[in-house]
Amino acid sequence: MRVALLIALAALAAPALAQYDAKPSGKPAKPSKPPKPPKPSKPPKPPKPDHSKLVSPKELIKAIDLDDLLAGSQQLQTFADENGGNRAFGSGGHNATTEWLYQTLKKTGYYDVYKQPFVELFTAATVSLTAAGAPVPAEYLTYGPSAKVTANLVKVNNLGCNVSDFPAGVSGQIALISRGTCTFAIKATNAKAAGAVGAVIYNNVPLQSLSGTLGGEGDYAPVVGLTQEAGNGLLAKIGNGTVSASLSVEAIRENRTNYNVIAESKQGDHNNVLMLGGHTDSVFAGPGINDDGSGTIGTLVTALALTKFKLKNAVRLGFWGAEEFGKLGSFHYMKSINGTLGGNSTEVSKLRAYLNFDMIASPNYVLGIYDGDGNAFNFSGPAGSNTIERDFEIFYEERGLPHVPALFSLRSDYAAFLENGIPSGGLFTGAEVLKTPEEAQLFGGEAGKPLDGCYHQKCDDINNLSHDAYLLNTQSIANSVAKYAVSWEGIPRPNATHRKRSAEKSRFMARFDQGGHEHHGQPCGAGKNVV
Ligand SMILES: *[C@@H]1O[C@H](CO)[C@@H](O)[C@H](O)[C@H]1NC(C)=O
Ligand SMILES: *[C@@H]1O[C@H](CO)[C@@H](O)[C@H](O)[C@H]1NC(C)=O
Ligand SMILES: *[C@@H]1O[C@H](CO)[C@@H](O)[C@H](O)[C@H]1NC(C)=O
Ligand SMILES: *[C@@H]1O[C@H](CO)[C@@H](O)[C@H](O)[C@H]1NC(C)=O
Ligand SMILES: *[C@@H]1O[C@H](CO)[C@@H](O)[C@H](O)[C@H]1NC(C)=O
Ligand SMILES: *[C@@H]1O[C@H](CO)[C@@H](O)[C@H](O)[C@H]1NC(C)=O
Ligand SMILES: *[C@@H]1O[C@H](CO)[C@@H](O)[C@H](O)[C@H]1NC(C)=O
Ligand SMILES: *[C@H]1O[C@H](CO)[C@@H](O)[C@H](O)[C@H]1NC(C)=O
Ligand SMILES: CC(=O)N[C@H]1CO[C@H](CO)[C@@H](O)[C@@H]1O
């Protein structure tokens, strides 16, 4: 593990990020070394950074390079490849990601960097279902227990929201239940109470797998989710006679230590801080190179470019762990700088704005900007969020490019900042929601196809990024960062007495909204399924 990491770190020193390693001039010459073999010719070195120069949007944008973005993404892909294919919560792939971010930022000398550990319960599983001898694609519902059972499938009446929906014959067998009306948790609890040794919930909308979460610990029957088509197929078979099924759920349930990586520029006003970030964990199913490798690397590349310049306001980076389990890292951080959410606001009020980048390179992208002024979705951020939204909009408009608003639904890491009254904004290029014909007209790409067809899947890899969106949106990050690193015009100081929700309620929501994402244009509650 450690050796692999060292190799990975060595690989990182590759050309793409090397230009940022340039040290300030005036470094004493090294004592003479034995002569080295001639090196292959290198491209000329970029000019030495002029640290006396105040950052400007134009120059920071110029310092953003697609090769750096792709090299960073490849590094994350390698970490996943070397660690079982993912960078999930507390895994080897996530550990490697956070250690690399820490080392890369520390090496600049420009930032004070630390890794912030926190412990949370991790669950994930490998599941399989066979019925009447044929495999049926099935998905895990988070928090469900492990099992390996073979029994008959028994149809449950109605929607299984009431124990009385479960026929006596389900005892010792596997309950087959339709999605709808009540939570997956209620169905799985009722199945257990009725004596079922397993439960299978099938979708009530066509052509969509059913995955999601039971929302928390409970006394559940082992449970998996199926498509509506698979469910109907099983119902037809049951109609024909007894159907034997084998259900296997191999769940991992363990407390895992996770890390946030926090970095703050040494220079700049530390009482008036710009914070930006994205999450560093992937889902268990894949390497997470768009979600949220793109936000992670977009933030990193901007932060490295920034090291060439002088700042007025300090810039703080938040690389969040365990977002996919309910924004646990960002909530942990906000609690830790404030003791408790809703408590003493001294530290919190030093944060003047937060910018969130959770997916900026979706292959079938839209250019989404969080609806800070609430014009589109009637849910605004704290005062100043309107300015943040407008500044992003101007960046695209100046380039003759379209943009669409994205709902603040509290399903990514900005939630902890909104809850604390901190003006917030950011970019979002879309997840599994289908592109509308209107969006295809604006942005090209394919209408009727997901904005990210690999969202939360194995194929969210280095081959499924939009390079155009990636570069453009990172330039957009640079534009806003350069602006706020110099001036807070249009962004009032947050007033902590104007918090949107009580702290514990938002904490609960953080846990409950397991999915972590809201999708452009969808109503609240459309994130990871619980019902
Ligand atoms: C990741 O780091 C945590 C905390 O240091 C450690 O407990 C865990 O074993 C590491 N995971 C792997 C797979 O190395
Ligand atoms: C469950 O069914 C019983 C019997 O039909 C009924 O009395 C009860 O109100 C139902 N409970 C719920 C929550 O629907
Ligand atoms: C039901 O049984 C009949 C006769 O054995 C068979 O032809 C048909 O394919 C079966 N249907 C299903 C859904 O298994
Ligand atoms: C995780 O830690 C909590 C708090 O210490 C403890 O109550 C819980 O039993 C632990 N869970 C597991 C699966 O170890
Ligand atoms: C908040 O905490 C700071 C130190 O972190 C302290 O100086 C200040 O008095 C506290 N304010 C309140 C209202 O407790
Ligand atoms: C906007 O939301 C507020 C509550 O937050 C509500 O009172 C108001 O009617 C809504 N406005 C529109 C136009 O939906
Ligand atoms: C914050 O808002 C409260 C209530 O509106 C007000 O009394 C207070 O003066 C405000 N504080 C600052 C620093 O603006
Ligand atoms: C955060 O707020 C709590 C409650 O007022 C206070 O006890 C704690 O010292 C504060 N922590 C920091 C780091 O300011
Ligand atoms: C959903 C999607 O776009 N998948 C693509 C990911 O990248 C591979 C390799 O380029 C394509 O074959 C997939 O179609």
XYZ file of C-alpha atoms and ligand atoms in Angstrom, residues 161-165, ligand 2:
19
model
C -46.451 -0.480 3.578
C -48.467 -2.346 6.177
C -47.577 -5.658 7.815
C -51.083 -6.853 6.917
C -50.052 -6.642 3.234
C -52.612 -1.523 8.421
O -53.719 -2.354 8.178
C -54.588 -2.459 9.304
C -55.609 -3.522 8.995
O -56.148 -3.328 7.715
C -55.218 -1.107 9.554
O -56.041 -1.161 10.691
C -54.098 -0.098 9.788
O -54.638 1.193 9.916
C -53.118 -0.113 8.666
N -51.974 0.713 9.011
C -51.480 1.596 8.185
C -50.284 2.360 8.671
O -51.916 1.784 7.069
